[in-house]
GROMACS .gro file of C-alpha atoms in nm:
model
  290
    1UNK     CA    1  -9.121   8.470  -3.122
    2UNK     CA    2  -8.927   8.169  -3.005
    3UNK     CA    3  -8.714   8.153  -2.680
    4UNK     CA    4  -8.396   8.118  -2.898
    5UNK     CA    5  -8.477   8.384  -3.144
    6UNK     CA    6  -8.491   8.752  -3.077
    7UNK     CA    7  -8.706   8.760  -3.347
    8UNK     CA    8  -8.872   8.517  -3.550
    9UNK     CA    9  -9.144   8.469  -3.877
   10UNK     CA   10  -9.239   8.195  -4.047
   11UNK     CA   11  -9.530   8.114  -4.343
   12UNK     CA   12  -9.637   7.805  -4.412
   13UNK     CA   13  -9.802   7.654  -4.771
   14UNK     CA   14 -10.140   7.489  -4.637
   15UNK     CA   15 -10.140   7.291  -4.966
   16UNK     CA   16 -10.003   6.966  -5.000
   17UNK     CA   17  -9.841   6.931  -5.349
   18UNK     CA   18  -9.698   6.703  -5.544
   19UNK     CA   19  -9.538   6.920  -5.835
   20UNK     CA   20  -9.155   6.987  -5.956
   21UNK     CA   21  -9.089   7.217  -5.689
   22UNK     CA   22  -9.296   7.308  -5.384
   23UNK     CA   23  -9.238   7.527  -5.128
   24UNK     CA   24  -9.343   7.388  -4.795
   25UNK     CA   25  -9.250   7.682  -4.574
   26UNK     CA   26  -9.028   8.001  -4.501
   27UNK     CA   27  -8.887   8.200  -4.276
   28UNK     CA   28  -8.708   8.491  -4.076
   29UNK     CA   29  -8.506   8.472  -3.754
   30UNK     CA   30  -8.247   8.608  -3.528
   31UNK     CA   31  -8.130   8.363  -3.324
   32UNK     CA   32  -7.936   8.450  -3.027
   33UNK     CA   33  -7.557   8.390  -3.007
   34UNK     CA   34  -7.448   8.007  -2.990
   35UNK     CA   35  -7.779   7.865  -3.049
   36UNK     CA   36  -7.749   7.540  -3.242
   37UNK     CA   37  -7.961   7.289  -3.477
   38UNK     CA   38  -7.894   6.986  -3.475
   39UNK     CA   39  -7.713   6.706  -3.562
   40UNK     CA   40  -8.014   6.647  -3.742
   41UNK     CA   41  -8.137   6.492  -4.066
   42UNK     CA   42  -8.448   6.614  -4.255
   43UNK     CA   43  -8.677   6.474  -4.519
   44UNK     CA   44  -8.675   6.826  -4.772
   45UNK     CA   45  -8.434   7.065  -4.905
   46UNK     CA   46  -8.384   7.379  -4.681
   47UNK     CA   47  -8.185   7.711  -4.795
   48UNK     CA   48  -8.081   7.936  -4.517
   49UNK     CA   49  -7.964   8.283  -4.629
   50UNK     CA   50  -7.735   8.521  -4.406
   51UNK     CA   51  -7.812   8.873  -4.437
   52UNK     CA   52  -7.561   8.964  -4.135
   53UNK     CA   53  -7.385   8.841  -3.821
   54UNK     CA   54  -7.218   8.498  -3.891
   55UNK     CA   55  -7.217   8.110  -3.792
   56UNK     CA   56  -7.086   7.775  -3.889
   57UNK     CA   57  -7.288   7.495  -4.082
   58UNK     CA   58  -7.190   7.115  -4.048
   59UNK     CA   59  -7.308   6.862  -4.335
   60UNK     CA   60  -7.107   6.590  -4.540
   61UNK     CA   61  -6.805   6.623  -4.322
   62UNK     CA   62  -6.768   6.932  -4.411
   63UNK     CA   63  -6.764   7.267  -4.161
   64UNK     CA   64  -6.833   7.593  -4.329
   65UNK     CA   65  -6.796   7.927  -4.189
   66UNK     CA   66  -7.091   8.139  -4.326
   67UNK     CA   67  -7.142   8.506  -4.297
   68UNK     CA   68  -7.356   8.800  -4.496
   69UNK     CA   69  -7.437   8.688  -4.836
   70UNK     CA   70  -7.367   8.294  -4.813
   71UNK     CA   71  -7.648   8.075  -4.823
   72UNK     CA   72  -7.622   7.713  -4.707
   73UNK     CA   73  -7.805   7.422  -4.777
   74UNK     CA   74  -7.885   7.085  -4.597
   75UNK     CA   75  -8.040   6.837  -4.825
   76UNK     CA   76  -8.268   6.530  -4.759
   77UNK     CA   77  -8.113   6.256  -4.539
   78UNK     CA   78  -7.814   6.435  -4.492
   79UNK     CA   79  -7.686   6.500  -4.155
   80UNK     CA   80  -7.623   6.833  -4.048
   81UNK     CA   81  -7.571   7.120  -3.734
   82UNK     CA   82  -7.554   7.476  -3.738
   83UNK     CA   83  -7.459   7.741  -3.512
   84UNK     CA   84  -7.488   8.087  -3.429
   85UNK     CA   85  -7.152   8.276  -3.331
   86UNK     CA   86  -7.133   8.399  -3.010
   87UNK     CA   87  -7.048   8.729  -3.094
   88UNK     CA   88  -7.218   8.823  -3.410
   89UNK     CA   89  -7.483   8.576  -3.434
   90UNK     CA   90  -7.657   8.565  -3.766
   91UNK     CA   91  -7.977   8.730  -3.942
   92UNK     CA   92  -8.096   8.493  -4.179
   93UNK     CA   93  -8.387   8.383  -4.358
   94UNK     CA   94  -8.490   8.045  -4.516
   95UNK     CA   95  -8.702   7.879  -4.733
   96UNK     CA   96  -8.821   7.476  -4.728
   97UNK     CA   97  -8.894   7.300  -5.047
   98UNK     CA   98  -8.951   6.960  -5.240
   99UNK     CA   99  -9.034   6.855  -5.592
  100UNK     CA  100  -8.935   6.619  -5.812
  101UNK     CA  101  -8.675   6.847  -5.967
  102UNK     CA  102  -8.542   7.007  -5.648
  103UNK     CA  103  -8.230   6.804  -5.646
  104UNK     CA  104  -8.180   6.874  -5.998
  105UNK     CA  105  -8.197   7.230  -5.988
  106UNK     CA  106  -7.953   7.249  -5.713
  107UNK     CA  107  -7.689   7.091  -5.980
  108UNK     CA  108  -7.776   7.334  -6.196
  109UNK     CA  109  -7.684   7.640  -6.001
  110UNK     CA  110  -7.351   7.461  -5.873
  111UNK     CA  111  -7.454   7.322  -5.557
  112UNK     CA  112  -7.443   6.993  -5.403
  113UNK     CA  113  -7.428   6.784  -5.067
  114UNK     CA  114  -7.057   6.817  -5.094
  115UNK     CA  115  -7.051   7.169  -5.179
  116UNK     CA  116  -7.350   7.270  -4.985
  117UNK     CA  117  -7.262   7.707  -4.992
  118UNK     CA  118  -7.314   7.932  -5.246
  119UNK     CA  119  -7.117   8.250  -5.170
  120UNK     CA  120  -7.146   8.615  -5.275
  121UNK     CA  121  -7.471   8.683  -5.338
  122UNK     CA  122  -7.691   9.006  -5.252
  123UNK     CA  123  -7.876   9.020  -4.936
  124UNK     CA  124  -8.087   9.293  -5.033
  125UNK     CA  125  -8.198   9.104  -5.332
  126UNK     CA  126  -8.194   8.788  -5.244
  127UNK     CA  127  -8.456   8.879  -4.886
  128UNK     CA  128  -8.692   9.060  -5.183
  129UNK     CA  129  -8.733   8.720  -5.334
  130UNK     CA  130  -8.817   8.568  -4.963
  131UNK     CA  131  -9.034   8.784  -4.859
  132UNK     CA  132  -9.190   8.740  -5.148
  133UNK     CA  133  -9.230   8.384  -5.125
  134UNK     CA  134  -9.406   8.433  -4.752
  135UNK     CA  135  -9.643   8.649  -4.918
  136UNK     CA  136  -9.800   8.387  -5.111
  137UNK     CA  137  -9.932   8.240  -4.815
  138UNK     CA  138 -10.188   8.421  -4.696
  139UNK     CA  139 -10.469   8.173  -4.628
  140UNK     CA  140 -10.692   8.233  -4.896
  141UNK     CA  141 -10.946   8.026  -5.066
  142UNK     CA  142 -10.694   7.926  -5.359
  143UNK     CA  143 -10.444   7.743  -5.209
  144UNK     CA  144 -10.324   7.564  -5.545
  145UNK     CA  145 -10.259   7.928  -5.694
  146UNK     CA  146 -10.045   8.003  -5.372
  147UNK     CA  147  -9.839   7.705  -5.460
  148UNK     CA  148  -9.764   7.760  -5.787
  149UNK     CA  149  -9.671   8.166  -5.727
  150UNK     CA  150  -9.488   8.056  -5.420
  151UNK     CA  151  -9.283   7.810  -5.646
  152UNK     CA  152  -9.231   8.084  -5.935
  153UNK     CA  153  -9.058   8.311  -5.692
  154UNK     CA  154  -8.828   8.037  -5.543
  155UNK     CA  155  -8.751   7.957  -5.877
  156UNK     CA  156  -8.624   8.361  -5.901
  157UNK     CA  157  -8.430   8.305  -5.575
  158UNK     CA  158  -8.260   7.986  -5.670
  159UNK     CA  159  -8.176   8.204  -6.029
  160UNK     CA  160  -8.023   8.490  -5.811
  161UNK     CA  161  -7.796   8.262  -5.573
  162UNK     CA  162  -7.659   8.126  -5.880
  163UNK     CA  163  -7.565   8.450  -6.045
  164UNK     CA  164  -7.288   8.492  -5.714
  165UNK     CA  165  -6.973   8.675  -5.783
  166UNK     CA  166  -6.684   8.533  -5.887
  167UNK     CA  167  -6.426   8.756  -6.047
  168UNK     CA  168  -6.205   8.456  -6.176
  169UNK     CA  169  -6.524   8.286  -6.349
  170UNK     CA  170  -6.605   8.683  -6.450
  171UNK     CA  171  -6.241   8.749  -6.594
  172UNK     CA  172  -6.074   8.373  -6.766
  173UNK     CA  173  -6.127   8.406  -7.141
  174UNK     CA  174  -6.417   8.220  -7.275
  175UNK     CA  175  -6.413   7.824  -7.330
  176UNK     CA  176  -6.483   7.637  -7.604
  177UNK     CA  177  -6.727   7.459  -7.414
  178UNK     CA  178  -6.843   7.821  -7.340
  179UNK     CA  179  -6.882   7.960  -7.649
  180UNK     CA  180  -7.043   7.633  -7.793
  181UNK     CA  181  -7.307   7.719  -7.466
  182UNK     CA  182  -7.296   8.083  -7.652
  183UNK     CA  183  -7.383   7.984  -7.984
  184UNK     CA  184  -7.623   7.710  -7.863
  185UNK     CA  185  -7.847   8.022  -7.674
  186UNK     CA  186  -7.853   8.234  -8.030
  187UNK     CA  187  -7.946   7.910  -8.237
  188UNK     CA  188  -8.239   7.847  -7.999
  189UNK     CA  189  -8.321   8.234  -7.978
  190UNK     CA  190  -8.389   8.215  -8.389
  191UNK     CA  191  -8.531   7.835  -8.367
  192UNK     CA  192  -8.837   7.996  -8.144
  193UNK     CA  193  -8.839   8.365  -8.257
  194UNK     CA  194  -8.829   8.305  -8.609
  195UNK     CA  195  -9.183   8.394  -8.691
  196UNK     CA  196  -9.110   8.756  -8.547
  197UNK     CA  197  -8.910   9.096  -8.701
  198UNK     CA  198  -8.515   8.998  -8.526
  199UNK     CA  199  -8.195   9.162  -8.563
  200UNK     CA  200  -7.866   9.136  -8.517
  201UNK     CA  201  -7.888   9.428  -8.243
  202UNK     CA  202  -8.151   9.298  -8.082
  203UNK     CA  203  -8.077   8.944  -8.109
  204UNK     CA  204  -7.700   9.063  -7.901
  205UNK     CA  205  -7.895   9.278  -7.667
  206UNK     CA  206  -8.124   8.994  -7.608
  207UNK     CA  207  -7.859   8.752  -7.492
  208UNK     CA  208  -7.606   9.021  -7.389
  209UNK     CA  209  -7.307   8.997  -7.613
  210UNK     CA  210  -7.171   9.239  -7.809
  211UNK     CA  211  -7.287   9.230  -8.242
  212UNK     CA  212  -6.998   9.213  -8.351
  213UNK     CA  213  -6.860   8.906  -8.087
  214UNK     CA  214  -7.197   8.703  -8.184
  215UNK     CA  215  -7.137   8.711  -8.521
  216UNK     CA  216  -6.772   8.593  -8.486
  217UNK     CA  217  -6.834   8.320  -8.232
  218UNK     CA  218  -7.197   8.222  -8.419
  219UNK     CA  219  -7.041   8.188  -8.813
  220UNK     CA  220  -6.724   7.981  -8.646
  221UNK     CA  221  -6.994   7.716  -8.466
  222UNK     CA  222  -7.237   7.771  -8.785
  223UNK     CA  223  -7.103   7.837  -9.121
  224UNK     CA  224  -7.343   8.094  -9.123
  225UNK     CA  225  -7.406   8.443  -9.021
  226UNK     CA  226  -7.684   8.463  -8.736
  227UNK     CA  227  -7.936   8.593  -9.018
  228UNK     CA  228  -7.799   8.363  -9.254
  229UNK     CA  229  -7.912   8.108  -9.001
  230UNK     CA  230  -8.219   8.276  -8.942
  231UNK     CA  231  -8.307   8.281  -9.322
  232UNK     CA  232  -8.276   7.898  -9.362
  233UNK     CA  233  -8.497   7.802  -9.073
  234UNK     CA  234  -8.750   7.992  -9.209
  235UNK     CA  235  -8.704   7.860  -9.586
  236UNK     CA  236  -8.696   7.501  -9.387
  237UNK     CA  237  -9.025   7.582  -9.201
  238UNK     CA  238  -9.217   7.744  -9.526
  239UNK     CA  239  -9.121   7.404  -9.718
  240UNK     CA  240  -9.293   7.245  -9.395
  241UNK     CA  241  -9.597   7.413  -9.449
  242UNK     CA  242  -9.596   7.423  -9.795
  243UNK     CA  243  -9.677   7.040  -9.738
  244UNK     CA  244 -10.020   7.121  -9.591
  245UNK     CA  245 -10.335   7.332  -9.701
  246UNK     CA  246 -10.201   7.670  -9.609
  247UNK     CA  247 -10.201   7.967  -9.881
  248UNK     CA  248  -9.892   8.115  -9.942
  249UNK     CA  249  -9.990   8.413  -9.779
  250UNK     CA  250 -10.056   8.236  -9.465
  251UNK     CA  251  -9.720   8.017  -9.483
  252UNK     CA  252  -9.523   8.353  -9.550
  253UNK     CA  253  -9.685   8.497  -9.229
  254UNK     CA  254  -9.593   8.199  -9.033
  255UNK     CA  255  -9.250   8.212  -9.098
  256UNK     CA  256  -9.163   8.589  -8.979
  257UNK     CA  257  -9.271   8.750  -9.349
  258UNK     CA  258  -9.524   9.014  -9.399
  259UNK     CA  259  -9.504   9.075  -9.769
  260UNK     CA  260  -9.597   8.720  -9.946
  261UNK     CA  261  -9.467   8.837 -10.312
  262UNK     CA  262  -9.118   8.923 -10.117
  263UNK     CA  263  -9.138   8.567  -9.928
  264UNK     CA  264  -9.206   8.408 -10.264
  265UNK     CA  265  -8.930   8.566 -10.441
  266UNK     CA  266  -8.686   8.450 -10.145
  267UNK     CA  267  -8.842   8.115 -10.126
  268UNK     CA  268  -8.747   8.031 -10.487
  269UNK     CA  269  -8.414   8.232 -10.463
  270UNK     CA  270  -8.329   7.963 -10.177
  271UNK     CA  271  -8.540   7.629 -10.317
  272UNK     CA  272  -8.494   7.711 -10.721
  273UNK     CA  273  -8.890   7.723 -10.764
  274UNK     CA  274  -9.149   7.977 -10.641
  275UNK     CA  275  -9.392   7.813 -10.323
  276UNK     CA  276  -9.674   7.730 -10.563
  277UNK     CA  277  -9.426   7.520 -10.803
  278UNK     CA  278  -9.294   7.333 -10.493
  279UNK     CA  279  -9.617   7.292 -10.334
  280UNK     CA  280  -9.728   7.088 -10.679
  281UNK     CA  281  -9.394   6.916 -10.703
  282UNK     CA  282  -9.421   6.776 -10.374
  283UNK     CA  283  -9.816   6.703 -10.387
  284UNK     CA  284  -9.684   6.496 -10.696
  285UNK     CA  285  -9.483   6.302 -10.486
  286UNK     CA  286  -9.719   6.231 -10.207
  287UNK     CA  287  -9.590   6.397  -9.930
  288UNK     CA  288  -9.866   6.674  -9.916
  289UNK     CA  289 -10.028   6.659  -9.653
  290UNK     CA  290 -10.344   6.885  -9.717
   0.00000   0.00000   0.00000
């Protein structure tokens, strides 16, 4: 325990990496009232996150009063102070990180040097995901691995401060740009699922919507139904492999059907010729590739 902390943990990652995102170290603490960091600058990202009492954090001319569930960040180079209140000082925990992508993943939750808080979040959940991290580092005789789980669970964290509440992002009426975001999560859904059994019901569970709100928003983007959609990348990935040595049993397989008579049925209601007549067109042509 520090001097200035009436309690006080801290873990640090003995391996040096140089990956996407590394956690260097993390923390606990309850400092007492009105004691202060900084001005400062550091060389890494650092995420402190209140879990109760309350303070004020300085960066980018900007003062922020922070209490239980905000999270504040100081970024690389930037200058920055922060301070206990002298009442109710703060509980918080932190976590220090760099990587290639750090600054990038910061965008994409909604933060930046300018707007360096992230509000409403869950303490409780958010200090699993911390403690967590700490637990990575426990000195063993694979560091690397450490790393890596450390940086999966700050990954998690950084995912949870960016699912704050906001009841008038929560309640506005959908966007275009929104529902284009929508559709563009279903397309990619089928584009890497196609080869498995999917449904309309579990294709809106998957991505939360309601069925009947997926396949309004998805046929206005599309011109197609979802399964519609579905059907056509599979017809466009059989003609694919149709191109190459594969038997149409194995092509049907590939492309999410287990009866090959029923694929080849579909395959020529779709194409106008059943797989083997394509496959021989094509060969004709030069384009096989097997």
């Amino acid at each position: 325990m520090t001097t200035d902390h009436s309690y006080f943990n801290v873990s640090i990652n003995p391996h040096e990496s140089n990956s996407e995102l590394s956690v260097l170290f993390s923390g606990e603490g309850k400092p007492l009232p009105l004691h202060k960091m900084g001005p400062a600058v550091h060389d890494y990202y650092l995420i402190h996150t209140i879990h109760s009492g309350k303070g004020t954090f300085e960066m980018h001319n900007r003062t922020y009063p922070c209490s239980s569930g905000d999270s504040f960040i100081i970024y690389p180079g930037e200058l920055f102070s922060y301070v206990a209140d002298a009442e109710q000082p703060w509980h918080y925990t932190w976590v220090a990180f760099t990587g290639r992508s750090a600054g990038l993943t910061l965008t994409q939750i909604g933060a930046s040097p300018q707007n360096a808080v992230i509000s409403g979040s869950s303490p409780r959940s958010i200090r699993h995901y911390y403690r967590r991290i700490r637990s990575c580092f426990q000195q063993s005789m694979h560091p690397a691995l450490e790393d890596i789980e450390a940086a999966g669970w700050l990954r998690l964290l950084l995912r949870e401060l960016s699912r704050a509440d906001d009841p008038q992002v929560r309640t506005k009426p959908a966007t275009e740009t929104e529902i284009q975001r929508q559709v563009s999560q279903a397309v990619r859904y089928l584009e890497l699922q196609y080869t498995q059994a999917v449904s309309i019901e579990q294709l809106a569970r998957t991505l939360g919507y309601h069925r009947t709100y997926l396949c309004k928003m998805f046929k206005q983007a599309t011109g197609l139904a979802p399964m519609q959609y579905l059907f056509k990348i599979r017809m466009e990935r059989a003609k694919q492999l149709l191109e190459t040595s594969m038997t149409v049993d194995q092509v049907a397989s590939s492309v999410g059907f287990n009866d090959a008579l029923y694929f080849s049925k579909q395959f020529h209601k779709w194409s106008g010729s059943a797989p083997s007549v394509y496959r021989k067109e094509r060969k004709s042509k030069g384009v096989f590739s097997g």
